[in-house]
Every structure is written in C-alpha cells, then in structure tokens.
PDB file of C-alpha atoms in Angstrom:
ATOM      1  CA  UNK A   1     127.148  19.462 -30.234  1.00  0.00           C
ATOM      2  CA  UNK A   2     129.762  19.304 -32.600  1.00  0.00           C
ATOM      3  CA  UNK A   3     128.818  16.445 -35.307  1.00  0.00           C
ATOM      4  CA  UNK A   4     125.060  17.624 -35.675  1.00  0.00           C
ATOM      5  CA  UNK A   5     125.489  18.186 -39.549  1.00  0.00           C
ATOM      6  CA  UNK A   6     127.135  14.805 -39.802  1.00  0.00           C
ATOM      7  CA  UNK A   7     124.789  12.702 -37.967  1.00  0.00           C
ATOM      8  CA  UNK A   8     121.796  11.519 -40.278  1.00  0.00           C
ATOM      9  CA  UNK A   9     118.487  10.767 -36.553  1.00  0.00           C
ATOM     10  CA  UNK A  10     120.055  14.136 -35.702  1.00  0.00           C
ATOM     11  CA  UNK A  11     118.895  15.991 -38.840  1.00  0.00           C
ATOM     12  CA  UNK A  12     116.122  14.000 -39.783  1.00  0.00           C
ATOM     13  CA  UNK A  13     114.371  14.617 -36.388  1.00  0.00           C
ATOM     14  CA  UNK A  14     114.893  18.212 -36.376  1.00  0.00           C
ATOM     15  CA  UNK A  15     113.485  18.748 -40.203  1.00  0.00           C
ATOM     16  CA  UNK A  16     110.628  16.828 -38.440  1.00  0.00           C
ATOM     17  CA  UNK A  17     110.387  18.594 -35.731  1.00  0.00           C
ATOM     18  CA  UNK A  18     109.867  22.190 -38.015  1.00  0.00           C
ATOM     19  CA  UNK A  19     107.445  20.739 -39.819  1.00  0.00           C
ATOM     20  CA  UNK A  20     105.512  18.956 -37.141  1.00  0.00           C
ATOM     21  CA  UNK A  21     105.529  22.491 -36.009  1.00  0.00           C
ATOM     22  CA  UNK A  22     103.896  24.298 -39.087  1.00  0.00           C
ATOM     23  CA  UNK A  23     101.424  21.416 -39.627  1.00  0.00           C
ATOM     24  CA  UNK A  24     100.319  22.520 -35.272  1.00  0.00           C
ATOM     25  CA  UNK A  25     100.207  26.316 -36.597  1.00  0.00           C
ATOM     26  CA  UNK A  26      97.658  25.386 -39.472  1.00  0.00           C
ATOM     27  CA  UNK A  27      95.745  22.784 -36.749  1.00  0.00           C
ATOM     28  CA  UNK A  28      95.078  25.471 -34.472  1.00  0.00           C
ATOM     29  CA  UNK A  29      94.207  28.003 -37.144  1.00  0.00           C
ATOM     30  CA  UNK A  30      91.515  25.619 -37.738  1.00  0.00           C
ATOM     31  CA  UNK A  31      91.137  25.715 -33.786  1.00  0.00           C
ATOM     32  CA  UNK A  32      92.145  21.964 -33.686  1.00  0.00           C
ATOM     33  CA  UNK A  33      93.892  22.430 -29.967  1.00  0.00           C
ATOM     34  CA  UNK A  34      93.980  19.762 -28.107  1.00  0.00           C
ATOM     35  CA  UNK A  35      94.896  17.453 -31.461  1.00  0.00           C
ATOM     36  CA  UNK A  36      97.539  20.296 -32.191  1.00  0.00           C
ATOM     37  CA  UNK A  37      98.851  20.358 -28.663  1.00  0.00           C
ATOM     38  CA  UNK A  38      99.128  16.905 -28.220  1.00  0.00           C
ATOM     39  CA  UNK A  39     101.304  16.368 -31.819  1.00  0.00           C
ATOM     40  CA  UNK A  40     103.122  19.234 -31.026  1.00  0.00           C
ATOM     41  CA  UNK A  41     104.832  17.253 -27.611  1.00  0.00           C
ATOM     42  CA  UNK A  42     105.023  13.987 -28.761  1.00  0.00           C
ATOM     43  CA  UNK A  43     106.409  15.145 -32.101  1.00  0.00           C
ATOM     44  CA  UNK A  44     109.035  17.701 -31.215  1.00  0.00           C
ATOM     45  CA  UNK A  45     110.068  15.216 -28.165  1.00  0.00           C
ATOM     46  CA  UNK A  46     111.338  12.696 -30.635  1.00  0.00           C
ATOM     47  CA  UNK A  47     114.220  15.123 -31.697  1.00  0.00           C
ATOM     48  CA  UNK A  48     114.362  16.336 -28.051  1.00  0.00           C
ATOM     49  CA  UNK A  49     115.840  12.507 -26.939  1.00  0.00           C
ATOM     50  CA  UNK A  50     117.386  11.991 -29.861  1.00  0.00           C
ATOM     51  CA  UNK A  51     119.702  14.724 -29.238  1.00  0.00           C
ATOM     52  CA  UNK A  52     120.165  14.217 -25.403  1.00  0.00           C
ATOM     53  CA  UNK A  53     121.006  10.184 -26.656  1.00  0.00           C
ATOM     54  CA  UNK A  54     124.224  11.837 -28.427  1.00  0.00           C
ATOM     55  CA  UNK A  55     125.122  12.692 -24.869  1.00  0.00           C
ATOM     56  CA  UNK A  56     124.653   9.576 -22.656  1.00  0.00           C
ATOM     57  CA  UNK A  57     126.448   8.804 -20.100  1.00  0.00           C
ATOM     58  CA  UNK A  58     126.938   4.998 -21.565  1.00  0.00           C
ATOM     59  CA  UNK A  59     125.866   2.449 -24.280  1.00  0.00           C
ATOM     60  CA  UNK A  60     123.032   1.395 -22.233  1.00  0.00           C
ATOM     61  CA  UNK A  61     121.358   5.352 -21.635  1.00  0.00           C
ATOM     62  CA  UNK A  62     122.156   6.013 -25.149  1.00  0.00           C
ATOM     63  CA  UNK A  63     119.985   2.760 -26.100  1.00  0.00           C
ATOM     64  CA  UNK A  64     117.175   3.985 -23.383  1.00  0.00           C
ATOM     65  CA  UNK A  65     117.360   7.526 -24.281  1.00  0.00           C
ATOM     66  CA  UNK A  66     116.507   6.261 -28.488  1.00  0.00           C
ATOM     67  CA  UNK A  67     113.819   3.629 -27.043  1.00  0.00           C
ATOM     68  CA  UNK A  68     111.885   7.084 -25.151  1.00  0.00           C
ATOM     69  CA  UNK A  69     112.602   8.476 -28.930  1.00  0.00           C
ATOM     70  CA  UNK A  70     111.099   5.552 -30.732  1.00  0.00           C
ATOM     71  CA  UNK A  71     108.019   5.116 -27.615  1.00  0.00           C
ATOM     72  CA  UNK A  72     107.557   9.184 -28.896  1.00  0.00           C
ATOM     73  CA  UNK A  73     107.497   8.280 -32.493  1.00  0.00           C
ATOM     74  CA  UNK A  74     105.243   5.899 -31.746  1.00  0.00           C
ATOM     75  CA  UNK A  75     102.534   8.275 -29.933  1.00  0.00           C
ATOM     76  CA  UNK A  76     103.386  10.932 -32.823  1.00  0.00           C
ATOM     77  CA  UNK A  77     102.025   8.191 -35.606  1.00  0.00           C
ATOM     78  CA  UNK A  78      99.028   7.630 -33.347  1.00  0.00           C
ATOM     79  CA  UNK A  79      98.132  11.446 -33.229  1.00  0.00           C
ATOM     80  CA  UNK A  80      98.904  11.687 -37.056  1.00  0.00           C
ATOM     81  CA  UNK A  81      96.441   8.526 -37.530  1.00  0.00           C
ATOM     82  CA  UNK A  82      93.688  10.456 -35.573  1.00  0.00           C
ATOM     83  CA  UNK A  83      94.218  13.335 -37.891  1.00  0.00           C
ATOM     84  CA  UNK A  84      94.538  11.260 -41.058  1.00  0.00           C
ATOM     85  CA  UNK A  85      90.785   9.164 -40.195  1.00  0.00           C
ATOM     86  CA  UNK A  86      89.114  12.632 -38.633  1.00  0.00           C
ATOM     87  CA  UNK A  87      86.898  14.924 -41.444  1.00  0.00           C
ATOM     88  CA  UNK A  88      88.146  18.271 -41.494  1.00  0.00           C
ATOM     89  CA  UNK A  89      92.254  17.762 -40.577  1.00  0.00           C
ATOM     90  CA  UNK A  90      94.661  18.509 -43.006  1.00  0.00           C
ATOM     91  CA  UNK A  91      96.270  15.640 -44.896  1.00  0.00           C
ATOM     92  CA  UNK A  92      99.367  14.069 -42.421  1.00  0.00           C
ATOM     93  CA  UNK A  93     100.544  11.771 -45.215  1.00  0.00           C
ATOM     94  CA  UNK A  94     104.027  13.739 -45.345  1.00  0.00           C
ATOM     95  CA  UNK A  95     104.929  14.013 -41.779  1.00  0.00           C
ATOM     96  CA  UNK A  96     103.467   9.867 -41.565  1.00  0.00           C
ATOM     97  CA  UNK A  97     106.789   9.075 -44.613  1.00  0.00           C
ATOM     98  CA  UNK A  98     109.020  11.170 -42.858  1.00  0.00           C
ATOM     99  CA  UNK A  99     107.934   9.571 -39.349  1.00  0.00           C
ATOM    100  CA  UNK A 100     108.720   6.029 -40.531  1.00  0.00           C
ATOM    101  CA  UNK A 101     112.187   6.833 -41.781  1.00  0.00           C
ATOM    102  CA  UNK A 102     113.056   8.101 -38.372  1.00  0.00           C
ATOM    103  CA  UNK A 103     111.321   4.891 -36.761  1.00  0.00           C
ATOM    104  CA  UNK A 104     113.235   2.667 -39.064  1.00  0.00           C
ATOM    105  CA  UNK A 105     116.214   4.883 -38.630  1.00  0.00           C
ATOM    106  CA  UNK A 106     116.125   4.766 -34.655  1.00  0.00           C
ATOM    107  CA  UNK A 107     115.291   0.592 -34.904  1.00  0.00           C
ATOM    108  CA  UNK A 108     118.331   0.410 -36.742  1.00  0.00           C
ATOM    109  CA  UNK A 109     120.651   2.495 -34.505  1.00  0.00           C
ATOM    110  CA  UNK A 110     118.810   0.410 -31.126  1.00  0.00           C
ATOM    111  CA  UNK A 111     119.949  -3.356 -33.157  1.00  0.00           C
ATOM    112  CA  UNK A 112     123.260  -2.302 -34.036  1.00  0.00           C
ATOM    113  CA  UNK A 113     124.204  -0.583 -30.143  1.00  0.00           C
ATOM    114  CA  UNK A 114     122.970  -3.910 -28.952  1.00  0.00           C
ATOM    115  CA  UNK A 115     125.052  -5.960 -31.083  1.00  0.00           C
ATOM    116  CA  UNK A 116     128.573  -4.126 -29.952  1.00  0.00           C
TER     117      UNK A 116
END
C-alpha cells in the first residue's frame, strides 16, 4: 500500500498491534494462555481490517470492513477489562488509551463515509 505512512487508523493500529503483541509475550510468560490467545486475535485483527478497508471494493465495504474493525476493538477492550479486574495480570491501562483513540478514530472515519 502506498499511503501507509500518511494515513493516521493505518499507523495507529499497527503500533497497537506490536504492542498488543508484547503485552501476549509477558501474559503467557506468566502462563496466562487462553487470556493471551484470545487478545492476541481480537487485537491484531483490528489492524488486520483496517488495512484490507484501504482496499474495498466500494464506499459501502470500506464502511463494513471499519465496522468488523470497530466490532474487534470492541472484543479487544473486553479482553483488556478481564485483565484489568483479574489479580495477577499485568496493568492494560496503556493498550485501554491507545484502544479508545483507534475506536474514536474508526467512529469518526464510519460518520464522515456515511455523510458523502
């Protein structure tokens, strides 16, 4: 893709992606699994259909492809929750700030395709 360094969901979904990824490595070091496993999908799958939106085939799959996005943002903030309420999980206060900016960063992008 050629605009990747220009396009602000783009980026911020990948930089969440790596560090959804190191916070997984230090859940399973603490043999956290299924938890780990779980955030791992949801959270790397946000960047994964944010990047296929920048190729839809119209206004309307680019819109569905950043709904799936914001539906995996959503089920990332739940597993982050579970960790941030269970003893023993390392704090997920970090990756929680940097999931709302891509939520409210996603919402945005969804109301303004709508409006054209």
């Amino acid at each position: 893709m050629k605009n990747d360094k220009d396009n602000l969901i783009v980026n911020l979904s990948v930089e969440f992606a790596l560090a959804i990824i190191e916070y997984c490595e230090l859940l399973e070091e603490n043999r956290k699994f299924v938890i780990a496993n779980q955030l791992l999908k949801s959270g790397t799958s946000i960047g994964a259909n944010v990047r296929e939106a920048q190729n839809a085939e119209s206004k309307v799959d680019f819109i569905h492809k950043l709904k799936i996005a914001a539906k995996e943002a959503d089920e990332t903030e739940y597993w982050l929750i579970l960790c941030e309420r269970s003893k023993n999980y390392p704090d997920p206060s970090a990756l929680k700030e940097k999931l709302n900016s891509i939520h409210n960063v996603i919402s945005k992008i969804i109301i303004t395709s709508k409006k054209n």
